[in-house]
Amino acid sequence: MAGNNVLSLLGWTFLPNLVTGFVQSIYYGLTIRAGDRKPAPGTPRHAEHRRRIHILVVSLYLLYTIYEADYELRRASTYYADLGVPFSATERDIKSRFRRLAALHHPDKLMSSGGVDSADADYFMHLKTASDTLVDPARRFAYERFGPDIVTWKHCVTVHDYVARGVQILIPYYGFAALFMYVLGLLGYLDWGRYWRWLTLVVLCVFELHTVTRPSFPRFLEHVINPILTRFTSHPPYLPFQAINLARKLSITLYIAFSQIGPLLQPPDQQGTKPGEKSEKHLLQNLDRLEQTARSMDIDATRLMELEMSPFAGDPEVINSMRSKLKEWLVQNTIRADPMVKDALGRSFQKRRVDAPAGAKGNR
């Protein structure tokens, strides 16, 4: 499983870019006549063609990985399929079916008919394990939700034991997945669709916890997906643990695919920027313009002041008088005209007039 994940990650890292360049070359060879110039790399037309082809390649590769994940699940089979019984089979049906299969595949039977090898013996032991698992209600419950790994779980007897053991494995898995996504986010990866990735992870964790702790199959699996598969296709129905494994693989695949497709869905002039960078960039640009405008206005005001004061240059007494008058004008017309200053002065006058005698200055 780990090797498949590594190969899948390497495939997502290198294959889409390689295939995109190859397909783009073929596309130009088919659509551009001999003698005509092809769009040069780096030109807007070449970049637009590469963007569209890359989106198509990633989408097709996403569909292929979904098919591959489903194929791996079908190839692994289930105890029900190996015994040839439906999910609703009773204990009596399972025992009866196993007796018929044992009559055909028992090592003693095969030895008497011409010899037996290790593969035949292993297959019979597999059928025996499948029968023993499905006959035991607790082990059957655990198998349907956690898969064949429960055969190796020791000291588990009741349903509670199996669920507790499964949750002990489930919680660290999602904890590590959350930590991994958080670290990649800090490093600048998987920025596109970050909210939806976290939402998908939480929904998947809740779905898995709900599935492994309930006595029945999930409703959408039992009443929607499996009936459609059995009625309209030859695809076998899913067990809960198969649906969980498929959902896990699809979530990882979608994370990678969307991180590659997301930046390409932006307009060409906005590509290469991360979510939130556009508004931040515009804000910084506006602040720079505002600062430049303030500086130019300050320079212009200084020049106008110098121009107005030029007739009085060399006369300190007149300049000091002008400064005091300007100061008084600013106080009277700017500061006192401010609504907050007016309100503060009004409140102050109201306090002073409370105990003032009749006819006093400032009294009503």
Short mmCIF file of C-alpha atoms in Angstrom, two decimals:
data_model
loop_
_atom_site.label_atom_id
_atom_site.label_comp_id
_atom_site.label_asym_id
_atom_site.label_seq_id
_atom_site.Cartn_x
_atom_site.Cartn_y
_atom_site.Cartn_z
CA MET A 1 0.00 0.00 0.00
CA ALA A 2 2.79 2.44 0.89
CA GLY A 3 4.59 1.60 -2.37
CA ASN A 4 1.43 2.28 -4.38
CA ASN A 5 0.99 5.64 -2.63
CA VAL A 6 4.59 6.63 -3.43
CA LEU A 7 4.16 5.63 -7.07
CA SER A 8 0.91 7.55 -7.24
CA LEU A 9 2.57 10.66 -5.77
CA LEU A 10 5.45 10.39 -8.25
CA GLY A 11 2.96 9.94 -11.06
CA TRP A 12 1.06 13.08 -10.06
CA THR A 13 4.34 14.99 -9.80
CA PHE A 14 5.83 14.18 -13.20
CA LEU A 15 3.32 12.55 -15.53
CA PRO A 16 0.86 15.44 -16.11
CA ASN A 17 3.61 17.86 -17.20
CA LEU A 18 5.30 15.26 -19.43
CA VAL A 19 2.05 14.18 -21.04
CA THR A 20 0.93 17.80 -21.49
CA GLY A 21 4.06 18.66 -23.47
CA PHE A 22 3.71 15.49 -25.56
CA VAL A 23 0.02 16.08 -26.30
CA GLN A 24 0.65 19.74 -27.14
CA SER A 25 3.27 18.72 -29.70
CA ILE A 26 0.85 16.26 -31.27
CA TYR A 27 -1.91 18.88 -31.25
CA TYR A 28 0.26 21.37 -33.13
CA GLY A 29 1.30 18.67 -35.57
CA LEU A 30 -2.33 17.89 -36.38
CA THR A 31 -3.80 21.40 -36.41
CA ILE A 32 -1.01 23.52 -37.92
CA ARG A 33 -0.17 23.00 -41.56
CA ALA A 34 3.36 22.38 -42.74
CA GLY A 35 5.18 25.65 -43.24
CA ASP A 36 3.09 27.62 -40.77
CA ARG A 37 4.76 28.84 -37.61
CA LYS A 38 3.83 27.17 -34.35
CA PRO A 39 3.21 29.30 -31.25
CA ALA A 40 6.53 29.87 -29.56
CA PRO A 41 6.94 28.91 -25.90
CA GLY A 42 6.30 31.88 -23.65
CA THR A 43 3.76 33.52 -25.94
CA PRO A 44 0.18 34.03 -24.69
CA ARG A 45 -1.23 31.66 -27.31
CA HIS A 46 1.19 28.87 -26.40
CA ALA A 47 0.49 29.39 -22.68
CA GLU A 48 -3.29 29.27 -23.24
CA HIS A 49 -3.02 26.03 -25.24
CA ARG A 50 -0.81 24.47 -22.58
CA ARG A 51 -3.23 25.54 -19.83
CA ARG A 52 -6.21 23.90 -21.53
CA ILE A 53 -4.33 20.72 -22.41
CA HIS A 54 -2.95 20.45 -18.87
CA ILE A 55 -6.45 20.73 -17.38
CA LEU A 56 -7.65 17.98 -19.73
CA VAL A 57 -4.68 15.73 -18.92
CA VAL A 58 -5.09 16.15 -15.16
CA SER A 59 -8.84 15.47 -15.40
CA LEU A 60 -8.30 12.28 -17.42
CA TYR A 61 -5.55 11.13 -15.05
CA LEU A 62 -7.90 11.78 -12.13
CA LEU A 63 -10.53 9.54 -13.74
CA TYR A 64 -7.90 6.87 -14.33
CA THR A 65 -6.75 6.90 -10.70
CA ILE A 66 -10.39 6.56 -9.58
CA TYR A 67 -10.80 3.55 -11.86
CA GLU A 68 -7.51 2.09 -10.65
CA ALA A 69 -8.53 2.42 -6.98
CA ASP A 70 -11.83 0.70 -7.69
CA TYR A 71 -10.09 -2.04 -9.67
CA GLU A 72 -7.71 -2.75 -6.79
CA LEU A 73 -10.67 -3.17 -4.45
CA ARG A 74 -12.43 -5.57 -6.82
CA ARG A 75 -9.27 -7.59 -7.37
CA ALA A 76 -8.81 -7.99 -3.61
CA SER A 77 -12.33 -9.49 -3.44
CA THR A 78 -14.24 -10.11 -0.19
CA TYR A 79 -15.08 -13.09 2.00
CA TYR A 80 -18.64 -12.93 0.71
CA ALA A 81 -17.52 -13.13 -2.92
CA ASP A 82 -15.02 -15.91 -2.18
CA LEU A 83 -17.70 -18.02 -0.52
CA GLY A 84 -20.32 -17.04 -3.08
CA VAL A 85 -22.92 -15.76 -0.60
CA PRO A 86 -24.77 -12.41 -0.45
CA PHE A 87 -24.29 -9.83 2.29
CA SER A 88 -27.59 -10.91 3.82
CA ALA A 89 -26.58 -14.58 4.12
CA THR A 90 -27.43 -16.24 7.43
CA GLU A 91 -25.10 -18.37 9.51
CA ARG A 92 -26.78 -21.51 8.16
CA ASP A 93 -26.29 -20.37 4.55
CA ILE A 94 -22.61 -19.67 5.15
CA LYS A 95 -21.94 -23.05 6.77
CA SER A 96 -23.80 -24.89 4.03
CA ARG A 97 -21.86 -23.06 1.33
CA PHE A 98 -18.54 -23.72 3.03
CA ARG A 99 -19.28 -27.47 3.28
CA ARG A 100 -19.88 -27.61 -0.47
CA LEU A 101 -16.67 -25.70 -1.18
CA ALA A 102 -14.71 -27.84 1.29
CA ALA A 103 -15.84 -30.95 -0.56
CA LEU A 104 -14.21 -29.52 -3.68
CA HIS A 105 -11.07 -27.87 -2.29
CA HIS A 106 -10.17 -29.87 0.81
CA PRO A 107 -6.52 -31.00 0.66
CA ASP A 108 -7.50 -34.62 1.37
CA LYS A 109 -9.93 -34.55 -1.55
CA LEU A 110 -7.34 -33.11 -3.89
CA MET A 111 -4.65 -35.52 -2.70
CA SER A 112 -6.81 -38.51 -3.50
CA SER A 113 -7.49 -37.17 -6.98
CA GLY A 114 -3.90 -36.59 -8.02
CA GLY A 115 -1.98 -34.40 -5.58
CA VAL A 116 -2.13 -31.10 -3.78
CA ASP A 117 0.21 -28.11 -3.74
CA SER A 118 0.68 -25.24 -1.30
CA ALA A 119 -1.57 -22.91 -3.33
CA ASP A 120 -4.51 -25.29 -2.97
CA ALA A 121 -3.90 -25.65 0.75
CA ASP A 122 -3.66 -21.86 1.16
CA TYR A 123 -6.90 -21.38 -0.75
CA PHE A 124 -8.70 -23.86 1.45
CA MET A 125 -7.39 -22.14 4.58
CA HIS A 126 -8.59 -18.83 3.13
CA LEU A 127 -12.08 -20.25 2.68
CA LYS A 128 -11.95 -21.64 6.22
CA THR A 129 -10.95 -18.22 7.59
CA ALA A 130 -13.71 -16.53 5.60
CA SER A 131 -16.33 -18.97 6.90
CA ASP A 132 -15.17 -18.68 10.51
CA THR A 133 -15.17 -14.88 10.28
CA LEU A 134 -18.65 -14.55 8.82
CA VAL A 135 -20.18 -17.14 11.15
CA ASP A 136 -19.05 -15.23 14.26
CA PRO A 137 -21.34 -12.15 14.64
CA ALA A 138 -18.69 -9.98 16.29
CA ARG A 139 -15.98 -10.85 13.77
CA ARG A 140 -18.45 -10.43 10.90
CA PHE A 141 -19.36 -6.96 12.16
CA ALA A 142 -15.67 -6.04 12.43
CA TYR A 143 -14.79 -7.48 9.02
CA GLU A 144 -17.50 -5.49 7.25
CA ARG A 145 -16.17 -2.24 8.74
CA PHE A 146 -12.40 -2.76 9.07
CA GLY A 147 -11.60 -5.38 6.43
CA PRO A 148 -9.55 -8.59 6.58
CA ASP A 149 -6.94 -7.05 8.90
CA ILE A 150 -9.18 -7.91 11.85
CA VAL A 151 -8.08 -11.56 11.51
CA THR A 152 -4.73 -10.59 13.03
CA TRP A 153 -6.23 -8.58 15.90
CA LYS A 154 -5.56 -10.47 19.10
CA HIS A 155 -7.55 -10.28 22.32
CA CYS A 156 -10.66 -9.02 20.52
CA VAL A 157 -13.81 -11.00 21.25
CA THR A 158 -16.81 -8.68 21.39
CA VAL A 159 -18.02 -5.96 19.04
CA HIS A 160 -16.87 -3.36 21.57
CA ASP A 161 -13.35 -4.81 21.50
CA TYR A 162 -13.14 -4.61 17.73
CA VAL A 163 -14.58 -1.10 17.54
CA ALA A 164 -12.19 0.15 20.23
CA ARG A 165 -9.24 -1.38 18.37
CA GLY A 166 -10.41 0.10 15.07
CA VAL A 167 -10.86 3.58 16.53
CA GLN A 168 -7.35 3.38 18.00
CA ILE A 169 -6.09 2.96 14.44
CA LEU A 170 -8.47 5.48 12.89
CA ILE A 171 -7.74 8.48 15.13
CA PRO A 172 -3.94 8.51 14.57
CA TYR A 173 -4.53 8.19 10.81
CA TYR A 174 -6.63 11.36 10.66
CA GLY A 175 -4.42 13.12 13.17
CA PHE A 176 -1.39 12.50 10.99
CA ALA A 177 -3.35 13.54 7.87
CA ALA A 178 -4.35 16.83 9.54
CA LEU A 179 -0.77 17.48 10.67
CA PHE A 180 0.55 16.68 7.20
CA MET A 181 -1.91 19.09 5.56
CA TYR A 182 -1.07 21.80 8.11
CA VAL A 183 2.68 21.45 7.50
CA LEU A 184 2.20 21.53 3.72
CA GLY A 185 0.09 24.67 4.15
CA LEU A 186 2.89 26.34 6.13
CA LEU A 187 5.35 25.42 3.39
CA GLY A 188 3.13 26.97 0.73
CA TYR A 189 1.75 23.78 -0.79
CA LEU A 190 -1.92 22.80 -1.22
CA ASP A 191 -3.06 26.41 -0.90
CA TRP A 192 -5.79 26.09 -3.49
CA GLY A 193 -9.07 24.89 -2.03
CA ARG A 194 -7.64 24.79 1.49
CA TYR A 195 -11.06 25.27 3.07
CA TRP A 196 -12.59 22.43 1.04
CA ARG A 197 -9.69 20.11 1.86
CA TRP A 198 -10.19 20.61 5.59
CA LEU A 199 -13.93 20.23 5.18
CA THR A 200 -13.45 17.00 3.22
CA LEU A 201 -11.10 15.63 5.88
CA VAL A 202 -13.57 16.39 8.67
CA VAL A 203 -16.53 14.94 6.74
CA LEU A 204 -14.55 11.80 5.89
CA CYS A 205 -13.53 11.32 9.54
CA VAL A 206 -17.12 11.76 10.75
CA PHE A 207 -18.39 9.38 8.06
CA GLU A 208 -15.87 6.71 9.04
CA LEU A 209 -16.60 7.05 12.76
CA HIS A 210 -20.32 6.82 12.03
CA THR A 211 -19.84 3.77 9.80
CA VAL A 212 -17.70 1.72 12.19
CA THR A 213 -19.91 2.37 15.21
CA ARG A 214 -23.36 1.70 13.72
CA PRO A 215 -24.94 -1.77 13.54
CA SER A 216 -26.11 -1.31 9.94
CA PHE A 217 -24.54 -0.20 6.68
CA PRO A 218 -24.60 3.53 5.78
CA ARG A 219 -27.94 4.38 4.21
CA PHE A 220 -26.59 5.92 1.02
CA LEU A 221 -24.42 2.83 0.50
CA GLU A 222 -27.17 0.33 1.22
CA HIS A 223 -30.07 2.11 -0.49
CA VAL A 224 -28.40 4.12 -3.29
CA ILE A 225 -24.94 3.02 -4.42
CA ASN A 226 -25.17 -0.76 -4.05
CA PRO A 227 -28.64 -1.06 -5.67
CA ILE A 228 -27.44 0.99 -8.65
CA LEU A 229 -24.30 -1.12 -9.03
CA THR A 230 -26.13 -4.45 -8.85
CA ARG A 231 -29.06 -3.41 -11.05
CA PHE A 232 -27.36 -1.53 -13.89
CA THR A 233 -23.78 -2.92 -13.89
CA SER A 234 -21.88 -6.12 -13.21
CA HIS A 235 -19.94 -4.36 -10.45
CA PRO A 236 -20.22 -6.15 -7.08
CA PRO A 237 -21.68 -4.15 -4.17
CA TYR A 238 -19.43 -2.39 -1.72
CA LEU A 239 -18.87 -3.32 1.88
CA PRO A 240 -18.38 -0.42 4.32
CA PHE A 241 -14.63 -0.96 4.62
CA GLN A 242 -14.34 -0.88 0.80
CA ALA A 243 -16.26 2.39 0.63
CA ILE A 244 -13.99 3.85 3.33
CA ASN A 245 -10.80 2.77 1.54
CA LEU A 246 -12.08 4.13 -1.75
CA ALA A 247 -13.06 7.44 -0.13
CA ARG A 248 -9.60 7.77 1.44
CA LYS A 249 -7.82 7.20 -1.87
CA LEU A 250 -10.15 9.53 -3.73
CA SER A 251 -9.67 12.31 -1.18
CA ILE A 252 -5.88 12.19 -1.54
CA THR A 253 -6.15 12.07 -5.33
CA LEU A 254 -8.57 15.01 -5.40
CA TYR A 255 -6.28 17.04 -3.14
CA ILE A 256 -3.40 16.68 -5.58
CA ALA A 257 -5.54 17.12 -8.70
CA PHE A 258 -7.21 20.30 -7.47
CA SER A 259 -3.88 21.76 -6.39
CA GLN A 260 -2.75 21.38 -10.01
CA ILE A 261 -5.99 22.44 -11.71
CA GLY A 262 -6.90 25.28 -9.34
CA PRO A 263 -4.19 27.77 -10.38
CA LEU A 264 -4.94 27.07 -14.05
CA LEU A 265 -8.60 28.05 -13.68
CA GLN A 266 -7.62 31.66 -12.92
CA PRO A 267 -7.51 34.31 -15.65
CA PRO A 268 -4.10 34.44 -17.34
CA ASP A 269 -3.19 37.79 -15.75
CA GLN A 270 -3.80 36.40 -12.27
CA GLN A 271 -2.04 33.05 -12.59
CA GLY A 272 0.84 32.44 -10.22
CA THR A 273 -0.81 34.27 -7.33
CA LYS A 274 -2.13 32.43 -4.31
CA PRO A 275 -5.59 32.94 -2.81
CA GLY A 276 -5.63 36.22 -0.90
CA GLU A 277 -2.52 37.58 -2.58
CA LYS A 278 -4.55 39.51 -5.15
CA SER A 279 -6.43 41.63 -2.58
CA GLU A 280 -3.29 42.09 -0.50
CA LYS A 281 -1.35 43.18 -3.56
CA HIS A 282 -4.03 45.70 -4.52
CA LEU A 283 -4.12 47.03 -0.96
CA LEU A 284 -0.36 47.58 -0.95
CA GLN A 285 -0.57 49.30 -4.34
CA ASN A 286 -3.31 51.63 -3.11
CA LEU A 287 -1.33 52.46 0.02
CA ASP A 288 1.71 53.29 -2.10
CA ARG A 289 -0.38 55.58 -4.30
CA LEU A 290 -1.87 57.26 -1.23
CA GLU A 291 1.58 57.83 0.25
CA GLN A 292 2.88 59.30 -3.00
CA THR A 293 -0.17 61.57 -3.28
CA ALA A 294 0.29 62.78 0.31
CA ARG A 295 3.94 63.55 -0.34
CA SER A 296 3.19 65.48 -3.53
CA MET A 297 0.44 67.46 -1.75
CA ASP A 298 2.82 68.27 1.10
CA ILE A 299 5.43 69.48 -1.37
CA ASP A 300 2.87 71.59 -3.23
CA ALA A 301 1.54 73.08 0.03
CA THR A 302 5.08 73.96 1.12
CA ARG A 303 5.79 75.64 -2.20
CA LEU A 304 2.55 77.64 -2.04
CA MET A 305 3.35 78.73 1.51
CA GLU A 306 6.80 79.84 0.49
CA LEU A 307 5.31 81.68 -2.49
CA GLU A 308 2.76 83.48 -0.31
CA MET A 309 5.38 84.41 2.31
CA SER A 310 7.97 85.58 -0.22
CA PRO A 311 6.91 89.33 0.02
CA PHE A 312 7.62 89.21 3.77
CA ALA A 313 10.98 87.52 3.51
CA GLY A 314 13.57 89.28 5.68
CA ASP A 315 11.01 90.80 8.07
CA PRO A 316 10.90 88.53 11.21
CA GLU A 317 8.28 90.66 12.97
CA VAL A 318 5.76 90.35 10.13
CA ILE A 319 6.48 86.61 9.74
CA ASN A 320 5.89 86.00 13.47
CA SER A 321 2.64 87.96 13.29
CA MET A 322 1.49 85.93 10.30
CA ARG A 323 2.33 82.69 12.08
CA SER A 324 0.32 83.66 15.16
CA LYS A 325 -2.67 84.68 13.01
CA LEU A 326 -2.46 81.43 11.00
CA LYS A 327 -2.31 79.48 14.22
CA GLU A 328 -5.40 81.24 15.56
CA TRP A 329 -7.20 80.70 12.25
CA LEU A 330 -6.43 76.99 12.32
CA VAL A 331 -7.75 76.71 15.87
CA GLN A 332 -10.94 78.63 15.13
CA ASN A 333 -11.81 77.13 11.74
CA THR A 334 -10.33 73.66 11.80
CA ILE A 335 -10.06 72.27 15.29
CA ARG A 336 -13.21 73.84 16.77
CA ALA A 337 -15.18 72.93 13.63
CA ASP A 338 -14.54 69.26 14.28
CA PRO A 339 -17.79 67.55 15.46
CA MET A 340 -16.05 65.75 18.34
CA VAL A 341 -14.47 68.99 19.56
CA LYS A 342 -17.82 70.77 19.35
CA ASP A 343 -19.47 68.03 21.35
CA ALA A 344 -16.75 68.14 24.03
CA LEU A 345 -16.98 71.93 24.34
CA GLY A 346 -20.79 71.81 24.56
CA ARG A 347 -20.67 69.29 27.40
CA SER A 348 -18.09 71.37 29.21
CA PHE A 349 -20.27 74.51 28.94
CA GLN A 350 -23.31 72.57 30.20
CA LYS A 351 -21.40 71.53 33.31
CA ARG A 352 -20.27 75.09 33.99
CA ARG A 353 -23.81 76.54 33.64
CA VAL A 354 -25.47 74.29 36.19
CA ASP A 355 -24.55 76.35 39.30
CA ALA A 356 -23.94 79.72 37.59
CA PRO A 357 -25.97 82.70 38.97
CA ALA A 358 -28.57 84.39 36.83
CA GLY A 359 -27.09 86.85 34.36
CA ALA A 360 -23.61 85.30 34.54
CA LYS A 361 -21.64 85.21 31.31
CA GLY A 362 -22.32 82.01 29.41
CA ASN A 363 -25.55 81.30 31.33
CA ARG A 364 -28.78 80.73 29.45
#
